Short mmCIF file of C-alpha atoms and ligand atoms in Angstrom, two decimals:
data_model
loop_
_atom_site.label_atom_id
_atom_site.label_comp_id
_atom_site.label_asym_id
_atom_site.label_seq_id
_atom_site.Cartn_x
_atom_site.Cartn_y
_atom_site.Cartn_z
CA MET W 171 69.98 97.06 123.95
CA LYS W 172 67.20 96.80 121.56
CA LYS W 173 67.93 98.84 118.36
CA ASN W 174 65.37 100.78 116.44
CA ASN W 175 64.49 99.47 112.96
CA HIS W 176 64.92 102.87 111.41
CA TYR W 177 67.51 105.64 111.60
CA ILE W 178 66.48 108.82 113.39
CA PRO W 179 68.37 111.82 111.63
CA PHE W 180 69.60 114.67 113.47
CA CYS W 181 67.38 117.06 111.52
CA LYS W 182 64.79 117.05 108.80
CA PRO W 183 62.76 119.85 107.10
CA CYS W 184 59.00 119.84 107.49
CA LEU W 185 57.69 120.37 104.05
CA ILE W 186 53.96 119.79 103.06
CA GLN W 187 52.03 119.75 99.78
CA ASN W 188 51.18 123.44 100.34
CA ASP W 189 54.89 124.37 100.19
CA ILE W 190 55.35 122.29 97.14
CA ASP W 191 52.39 123.69 95.24
CA GLU W 192 53.69 127.12 95.88
CA VAL W 193 57.20 126.22 94.30
CA ILE W 194 55.39 124.73 91.30
CA ASP W 195 53.21 127.83 90.98
CA THR W 196 56.21 130.01 90.64
CA LEU W 197 57.95 127.72 88.28
CA LYS W 198 54.92 127.81 86.03
CA SER W 199 54.58 131.51 86.44
CA GLY W 200 57.31 132.41 83.96
CA TRP W 201 59.31 134.44 86.73
CA ILE W 202 61.80 132.28 88.82
CA GLY W 203 64.28 135.02 89.81
CA THR W 204 64.05 137.62 92.36
CA GLY W 205 60.55 139.02 91.90
CA PRO W 206 56.95 139.10 93.27
CA LYS W 207 57.15 136.17 95.61
CA THR W 208 60.41 137.28 97.06
CA LYS W 209 58.75 140.71 97.82
CA ALA W 210 55.59 138.98 99.16
CA PHE W 211 57.84 136.98 101.49
CA GLU W 212 59.59 140.14 102.67
CA VAL W 213 56.14 141.71 103.52
CA LEU W 214 55.01 138.59 105.49
CA PHE W 215 58.28 138.49 107.40
CA LYS W 216 58.26 142.08 108.29
CA ASN W 217 54.65 141.98 109.47
CA TYR W 218 55.50 138.76 111.40
CA ILE W 219 58.40 140.56 113.12
CA GLY W 220 56.74 143.97 113.28
CA CYS W 221 59.86 145.76 112.06
CA LYS W 222 60.02 148.43 109.42
CA TYR W 223 62.38 146.71 106.74
CA ALA W 224 63.19 143.08 105.78
CA ILE W 225 65.55 142.35 102.92
CA CYS W 226 65.60 138.80 101.58
CA LEU W 227 69.01 137.33 100.79
CA ASN W 228 70.38 134.07 99.79
CA SER W 229 71.91 133.41 103.28
CA CYS W 230 72.01 134.62 106.91
CA THR W 231 75.87 134.74 106.36
CA ALA W 232 75.27 137.18 103.52
CA GLY W 233 72.96 139.36 105.94
CA LEU W 234 75.76 139.46 108.53
CA HIS W 235 78.41 140.38 105.95
CA LEU W 236 76.29 143.12 104.43
CA ALA W 237 75.42 144.49 107.90
CA LEU W 238 78.98 144.85 108.80
CA ILE W 239 79.63 146.67 105.39
CA ALA W 240 76.56 149.05 105.76
CA SER W 241 77.79 149.80 109.37
CA GLY W 242 81.05 150.98 107.81
CA ILE W 243 83.16 148.28 109.47
CA SER W 244 86.57 147.51 107.83
CA SER W 245 90.11 146.83 108.47
CA GLY W 246 91.64 148.18 111.58
CA ASN W 247 88.27 147.76 113.32
CA GLU W 248 87.18 145.24 116.01
CA VAL W 249 84.05 143.35 116.31
CA ILE W 250 83.10 141.68 119.71
CA THR W 251 81.21 138.36 119.45
CA THR W 252 80.97 134.88 121.06
CA PRO W 253 83.04 131.95 120.15
CA MET W 254 80.33 129.44 120.76
CA THR W 255 78.71 129.85 117.40
CA PHE W 256 78.64 128.83 113.90
CA ALA W 257 81.76 129.87 111.90
CA ALA W 258 79.72 132.16 109.53
CA THR W 259 79.17 134.67 112.44
CA VAL W 260 83.00 135.14 112.77
CA ASN W 261 83.98 134.52 109.32
CA VAL W 262 82.24 137.62 108.03
CA ILE W 263 84.22 139.76 110.32
CA GLU W 264 87.17 138.34 108.64
CA HIS W 265 85.82 139.06 105.16
CA VAL W 266 85.44 142.75 105.97
CA GLY W 267 89.16 142.79 107.37
CA ALA W 268 88.19 143.48 110.88
CA LYS W 269 89.37 141.64 113.95
CA PRO W 270 86.80 139.31 115.84
CA VAL W 271 87.26 139.75 119.59
CA PHE W 272 85.75 136.83 121.69
CA VAL W 273 83.91 137.06 124.99
CA ASP W 274 83.31 134.03 126.89
CA ILE W 275 79.79 132.59 127.43
CA ASN W 276 77.26 132.26 130.18
CA PRO W 277 77.13 128.55 131.22
CA ASP W 278 73.48 128.54 131.84
CA ASN W 279 72.43 129.20 128.17
CA LEU W 280 75.67 129.41 126.32
CA THR W 281 74.83 133.20 124.89
CA ILE W 282 77.58 135.87 125.21
CA ASP W 283 78.42 136.73 129.05
CA VAL W 284 77.44 140.35 128.89
CA ARG W 285 79.48 140.94 132.13
CA LYS W 286 82.59 140.25 130.19
CA ILE W 287 82.06 142.61 127.33
CA GLU W 288 83.16 146.04 128.54
CA LYS W 289 86.74 144.98 129.37
CA LYS W 290 87.07 144.00 125.77
CA ILE W 291 85.90 147.45 124.34
CA ASN W 292 88.61 149.77 123.07
CA LYS W 293 89.04 152.61 120.59
CA LYS W 294 88.98 150.17 117.57
CA THR W 295 85.61 148.40 118.63
CA ARG W 296 82.87 149.19 116.23
CA ALA W 297 80.23 146.50 116.85
CA ILE W 298 78.82 143.71 118.98
CA ILE W 299 77.42 140.50 117.32
CA PRO W 300 75.37 138.50 119.95
CA VAL W 301 74.10 135.01 119.00
CA HIS W 302 70.82 133.81 120.33
CA PHE W 303 72.13 130.37 121.00
CA ALA W 304 69.66 127.51 120.24
CA GLY W 305 66.97 130.26 120.17
CA HIS W 306 67.79 131.64 123.65
CA PRO W 307 68.13 135.35 123.33
CA ALA W 308 71.36 136.98 124.50
CA ARG W 309 71.12 139.90 127.13
CA LEU W 310 70.14 142.56 124.69
CA ASP W 311 69.56 145.38 127.35
CA GLU W 312 73.26 145.15 128.58
CA ILE W 313 74.40 145.08 125.25
CA GLN W 314 72.35 147.97 123.98
CA TYR W 315 73.68 149.80 127.03
CA LEU W 316 77.16 149.16 126.04
CA ALA W 317 76.41 149.93 122.39
CA LYS W 318 75.09 153.40 123.23
CA LYS W 319 77.77 154.37 125.74
CA TYR W 320 80.55 153.45 123.14
CA ASN W 321 78.81 154.16 119.91
CA LEU W 322 78.86 150.61 118.56
CA ALA W 323 76.61 148.84 115.98
CA VAL W 324 74.49 145.84 117.10
CA ILE W 325 74.05 143.18 114.52
CA GLU W 326 72.12 140.21 116.09
CA ASP W 327 72.78 136.67 114.74
CA ALA W 328 69.27 135.33 114.89
CA ALA W 329 69.85 132.21 112.77
CA HIS W 330 68.27 130.15 115.50
CA ALA W 331 65.70 132.70 116.80
CA ILE W 332 62.86 133.56 114.34
CA GLU W 333 60.30 133.10 117.02
CA SER W 334 62.30 134.37 119.99
CA LYS W 335 61.38 137.43 122.18
CA TYR W 336 63.49 139.41 124.66
CA ARG W 337 61.54 141.07 127.45
CA GLY W 338 58.45 141.09 125.47
CA ARG W 339 60.10 142.37 122.30
CA LYS W 340 60.49 140.42 119.15
CA ILE W 341 63.89 139.61 118.05
CA GLY W 342 64.30 141.36 114.70
CA ASN W 343 62.82 144.54 115.95
CA ILE W 344 65.42 145.71 118.54
CA SER W 345 69.04 146.30 117.17
CA ASP W 346 70.47 148.08 114.17
CA PHE W 347 70.40 144.79 112.16
CA THR W 348 69.09 141.30 113.02
CA ALA W 349 69.94 138.23 110.50
CA PHE W 350 67.72 135.28 110.23
CA SER W 351 68.59 132.10 108.45
CA PHE W 352 66.33 129.84 106.24
CA TYR W 353 68.99 127.10 105.80
CA ALA W 354 67.51 123.55 105.39
CA THR W 355 67.93 122.78 109.08
CA LYS W 356 66.49 126.08 110.58
CA ASN W 357 63.05 126.70 112.05
CA ILE W 358 61.61 127.50 108.73
CA THR W 359 63.44 126.96 105.51
CA THR W 360 63.83 128.04 101.87
CA ALA W 361 66.56 125.33 101.41
CA GLU W 362 69.17 128.16 101.42
CA GLY W 363 68.31 131.71 102.27
CA GLY W 364 68.39 134.31 104.80
CA ILE W 365 66.68 137.69 105.65
CA LEU W 366 68.01 140.90 107.33
CA THR W 367 65.78 143.05 109.45
CA THR W 368 66.30 146.89 110.48
CA ASN W 369 64.18 149.85 111.40
CA ASN W 370 66.51 152.23 109.66
CA LYS W 371 65.50 153.44 106.15
CA THR W 372 68.90 154.54 105.01
CA LEU W 373 70.54 151.40 106.14
CA ALA W 374 67.74 149.28 104.57
CA GLU W 375 68.45 151.06 101.08
CA ARG W 376 71.96 150.43 101.55
CA ILE W 377 71.64 146.66 102.19
CA GLU W 378 69.07 146.33 99.05
CA ILE W 379 71.71 147.96 96.82
CA LEU W 380 74.65 145.79 98.16
CA SER W 381 72.81 142.77 97.72
CA LEU W 382 72.49 143.02 94.17
CA HIS W 383 75.65 144.18 92.51
CA GLY W 384 75.55 147.75 93.78
CA MET W 385 72.74 148.57 91.37
CA THR W 386 70.15 151.14 92.05
CA LYS W 387 67.37 149.39 90.43
CA ASP W 388 66.53 145.76 90.89
CA ALA W 389 65.88 143.53 87.76
CA TRP W 390 62.45 142.88 88.67
CA LYS W 391 61.52 146.54 88.67
CA ARG W 392 63.61 147.06 85.49
CA TYR W 393 61.82 144.57 83.45
CA THR W 394 58.31 145.39 84.59
CA HIS W 395 58.59 149.11 83.98
CA LYS W 396 55.76 149.36 81.31
CA GLY W 397 57.39 150.61 78.29
CA ILE W 398 59.91 152.79 80.11
CA VAL W 399 63.45 151.96 79.53
CA GLN W 400 65.49 152.69 82.51
CA ASN W 401 69.14 152.14 82.90
CA PHE W 402 70.60 151.08 86.09
CA GLU W 403 73.57 152.69 87.87
CA ILE W 404 76.47 150.97 89.71
CA ILE W 405 77.06 152.92 92.83
CA TYR W 406 79.32 150.29 94.65
CA PRO W 407 80.89 147.00 93.77
CA GLY W 408 78.04 145.06 95.34
CA PHE W 409 77.50 141.35 95.99
CA LYS W 410 75.24 138.76 94.38
CA TYR W 411 73.32 137.96 97.56
CA ASN W 412 69.66 138.11 96.43
CA MET W 413 67.04 135.44 97.15
CA PHE W 414 65.01 134.23 94.25
CA ASP W 415 61.34 133.47 93.91
CA ILE W 416 61.70 129.58 94.03
CA GLN W 417 63.21 129.95 97.48
CA ALA W 418 60.73 132.50 98.62
CA SER W 419 57.81 130.17 97.71
CA LEU W 420 59.18 127.65 99.97
CA GLY W 421 59.13 130.05 102.87
CA ILE W 422 55.79 131.80 102.38
CA ASN W 423 53.35 129.02 103.61
CA GLN W 424 55.93 127.84 106.43
CA LEU W 425 55.77 131.45 107.79
CA LYS W 426 51.97 131.45 107.66
CA ARG W 427 52.16 128.21 109.89
CA ILE W 428 55.00 129.18 112.00
CA GLY W 429 53.14 129.16 115.25
CA GLN W 430 52.09 125.50 114.54
CA LEU W 431 55.67 124.44 113.82
CA TYR W 432 56.83 126.27 116.99
CA ASN W 433 54.30 124.67 119.22
CA ARG W 434 55.33 121.04 118.00
CA ARG W 435 58.97 121.90 118.65
CA LYS W 436 58.31 123.29 122.19
CA HIS W 437 56.24 120.21 122.94
CA LEU W 438 59.19 118.08 122.07
CA TYR W 439 61.68 120.13 123.78
CA LYS W 440 59.77 120.21 127.03
CA ARG W 441 59.32 116.41 126.77
CA TYR W 442 62.96 115.98 126.44
CA GLU W 443 63.61 118.10 129.45
CA SER W 444 61.03 116.19 131.62
CA GLN W 445 62.48 112.85 130.48
CA LEU W 446 66.23 113.96 131.01
CA LYS W 447 66.02 116.17 134.02
CA ASN W 448 66.85 113.56 136.61
CA LEU W 449 70.10 112.08 134.91
CA ASP W 450 73.05 113.10 136.97
CA CYS W 451 75.51 112.50 134.08
CA ILE W 452 74.04 115.16 132.14
CA GLN W 453 73.28 118.78 132.51
CA LEU W 454 70.31 120.73 130.82
CA LEU W 455 70.58 124.20 129.80
CA LYS W 456 68.42 126.84 131.74
CA GLU W 457 65.97 129.23 130.34
CA ASP W 458 65.78 133.07 131.69
CA ARG W 459 62.32 134.14 132.76
CA ASP W 460 62.01 137.17 130.61
CA ILE W 461 62.53 135.66 127.20
CA VAL W 462 60.78 133.38 124.71
CA HIS W 463 62.89 130.65 123.40
CA SER W 464 62.78 129.37 119.83
CA TYR W 465 63.53 125.80 120.87
CA HIS W 466 65.52 125.49 117.72
CA LEU W 467 68.21 122.84 119.24
CA PHE W 468 67.99 120.61 122.16
CA VAL W 469 71.60 120.95 123.58
CA LEU W 470 72.95 118.74 126.55
CA LEU W 471 76.15 118.90 128.42
CA LEU W 472 77.82 115.79 129.62
CA ASN W 473 79.25 115.47 133.25
CA LEU W 474 82.50 113.89 132.00
CA ASP W 475 83.78 113.47 135.40
CA LYS W 476 81.14 111.07 136.23
CA LEU W 477 81.53 109.13 132.89
CA LYS W 478 83.98 106.67 131.32
CA ILE W 479 82.98 107.86 127.76
CA THR W 480 83.93 110.94 125.72
CA ARG W 481 81.25 112.99 123.98
CA ASP W 482 82.48 111.87 120.55
CA HIS W 483 82.38 108.19 121.61
CA LEU W 484 79.01 108.54 122.91
CA ARG W 485 77.83 110.07 119.65
CA PHE W 486 79.37 107.28 117.88
CA VAL W 487 77.58 104.83 120.15
CA LEU W 488 74.26 106.56 119.70
CA ASP W 489 74.77 106.48 115.86
CA GLN W 490 75.34 102.72 116.06
CA HIS W 491 71.89 102.72 117.75
CA ASN W 492 70.39 104.51 114.75
CA ILE W 493 70.33 107.87 116.48
CA GLY W 494 71.81 110.88 114.70
CA THR W 495 73.14 113.80 116.98
CA GLY W 496 74.91 117.25 116.37
CA VAL W 497 77.59 119.44 118.10
CA HIS W 498 76.88 123.08 118.73
CA TYR W 499 79.65 123.96 118.81
CA ILE W 500 83.44 123.51 119.02
CA SER W 501 84.43 126.90 120.33
CA LEU W 502 85.90 128.84 117.37
CA HIS W 503 88.89 129.78 119.36
CA ARG W 504 89.79 126.05 118.97
CA GLN W 505 89.37 126.01 115.24
CA PRO W 506 92.68 125.89 113.36
CA TYR W 507 92.29 129.14 111.39
CA TYR W 508 91.48 131.24 114.31
CA LEU W 509 93.84 129.38 116.63
CA LYS W 510 96.78 129.96 114.19
CA LYS W 511 95.76 133.50 113.39
CA TYR W 512 95.22 134.90 116.77
CA LYS W 513 97.32 132.34 118.86
CA PHE W 514 94.64 131.82 121.43
CA LYS W 515 95.09 129.44 124.34
CA ALA W 516 92.42 127.02 125.41
CA GLN W 517 91.99 128.79 128.72
CA ASP W 518 91.42 132.17 127.15
CA PHE W 519 87.60 131.22 127.11
CA PRO W 520 87.44 128.81 129.86
CA ILE W 521 83.67 128.13 129.65
CA ALA W 522 83.41 127.93 125.81
CA ASN W 523 86.47 125.62 125.96
CA ASP W 524 84.77 123.24 128.68
CA VAL W 525 81.44 123.26 126.80
CA SER W 526 83.26 122.37 123.55
CA ALA W 527 84.19 118.99 124.93
CA ARG W 528 80.90 118.35 126.74
CA THR W 529 78.06 119.57 124.39
CA PHE W 530 76.07 117.55 121.97
CA SER W 531 72.38 118.12 120.52
CA LEU W 532 69.54 115.63 120.27
CA PRO W 533 67.10 115.54 117.18
CA LEU W 534 64.42 118.24 117.42
CA TYR W 535 62.07 118.79 114.44
CA VAL W 536 58.45 118.89 113.79
CA ASN W 537 58.29 115.48 112.29
CA LEU W 538 60.04 113.75 115.08
CA LYS W 539 57.51 111.18 116.62
CA GLU W 540 57.08 110.75 120.24
CA GLU W 541 57.80 107.07 120.02
CA ASP W 542 61.39 107.99 118.43
CA GLN W 543 61.97 110.54 121.17
CA ASP W 544 61.19 107.96 123.86
CA TYR W 545 63.73 105.65 122.16
CA ILE W 546 66.21 108.28 122.10
CA THR W 547 65.95 109.23 125.72
CA ASP W 548 65.68 105.48 126.82
CA THR W 549 68.80 104.56 124.67
CA LEU W 550 70.73 107.61 126.00
CA ARG W 551 69.79 106.64 129.62
CA LYS W 552 70.95 103.18 129.11
CA ILE W 553 74.29 104.02 127.45
CA LEU W 554 75.04 106.67 130.29
CA LYS W 555 74.33 104.15 132.88
CA LYS W 556 76.76 101.50 131.33
CA TYR W 557 79.52 104.06 131.10
CA LYS W 558 79.08 105.60 134.67
CA ARG W 559 81.89 105.94 136.74
C1 PLP S 50 73.03 128.46 110.29
C2 PLP S 50 73.77 129.66 111.00
C3 PLP S 50 74.19 130.73 110.35
C4 PLP S 50 74.35 130.73 108.78
O1 PLP S 50 73.26 130.75 108.27
P1 PLP S 50 73.14 130.57 106.62
O2 PLP S 50 71.85 130.90 106.17
O3 PLP S 50 73.49 129.13 106.36
O4 PLP S 50 74.18 131.56 106.05
C5 PLP S 50 74.86 131.66 111.12
N1 PLP S 50 74.83 131.61 112.46
C6 PLP S 50 74.48 130.72 113.18
C7 PLP S 50 74.44 130.60 114.55
C8 PLP S 50 73.84 129.51 112.30
O5 PLP S 50 73.39 128.53 113.01
#
């Protein structure tokens, strides 16, 4: 098999001169902490989503954590979520002392299986955290129905789903809280960063205070008060979760060209689909008709019964051929901390368990070249043929 002359990484951020210039402008401005650029980014984001409030934070994880605290969730409470997610979604439930309760996933798109949620609701249940897996929204109507019926908070993990829509409504404008990520690999990036959206004024104010030490006035406002000395008050032992202006500057121009970035990923995603759809050794995920997908990840499932190679071995062979891949995810009920603490059995979540052994993700980013994508699908096809049962 002919090997490419350069390594194709699994992911790569797309930063242009415009983004770099904005950062330099901030560095030269004399204000590098949380200030005008962070506020400008919040306004842009809020307008993009169409929601009332957006609070910039230093990660999506921070957003999920604060959303749980602001919803009054603590020890003795249970929170329903999916095991097919990044650890952060569930770690934050542990952070507030509550118990994560997993619900298995829908095999078509790997989001939480809404038909299995109600059985898991009891007197201790306080919230549901759906994850919009790879950018495919979870079934929010069913989730909102259960949330109303049992008086639960809904906190969406939209780390993959900035551009997504559910039945015509923008993700970030539907539930009590929605957390987005600007980590280096996400659809737009501030290197590290996140934002939490809500339409509830009281909750938004609570989040803002919690995100910066529990202070009632943020530093920027304190220092720019012309000649007026104002002391801050600590009303809660809050966190150090604020985004700063250097981060926000990286995000501002990417958000302005988000449609262009999205179109490019969608083009590459659809190209993968058409190049791989006829391979009987792999299974592609499906897309509901009433959603807009963010095309954050291109995830494949191997039909292991038709192959003489494991997922991990296949990834190794692809790496040897200069192709980087990812795994999204090994179900959290198989991870040592959760396995030990909650004594899960593999078959407690049969779909998530099965997917954990079969799933892997191919490179998908704006700067991925068509010729490299052709090389990826070609190489994959040849390897699968070689290892076919
Ligand atoms: C990346 C990611 C997070 C965490 O985002 P950070 O900004 O790194 O905290 C949470 N959930 C999912 C599903 C993610 O992919």
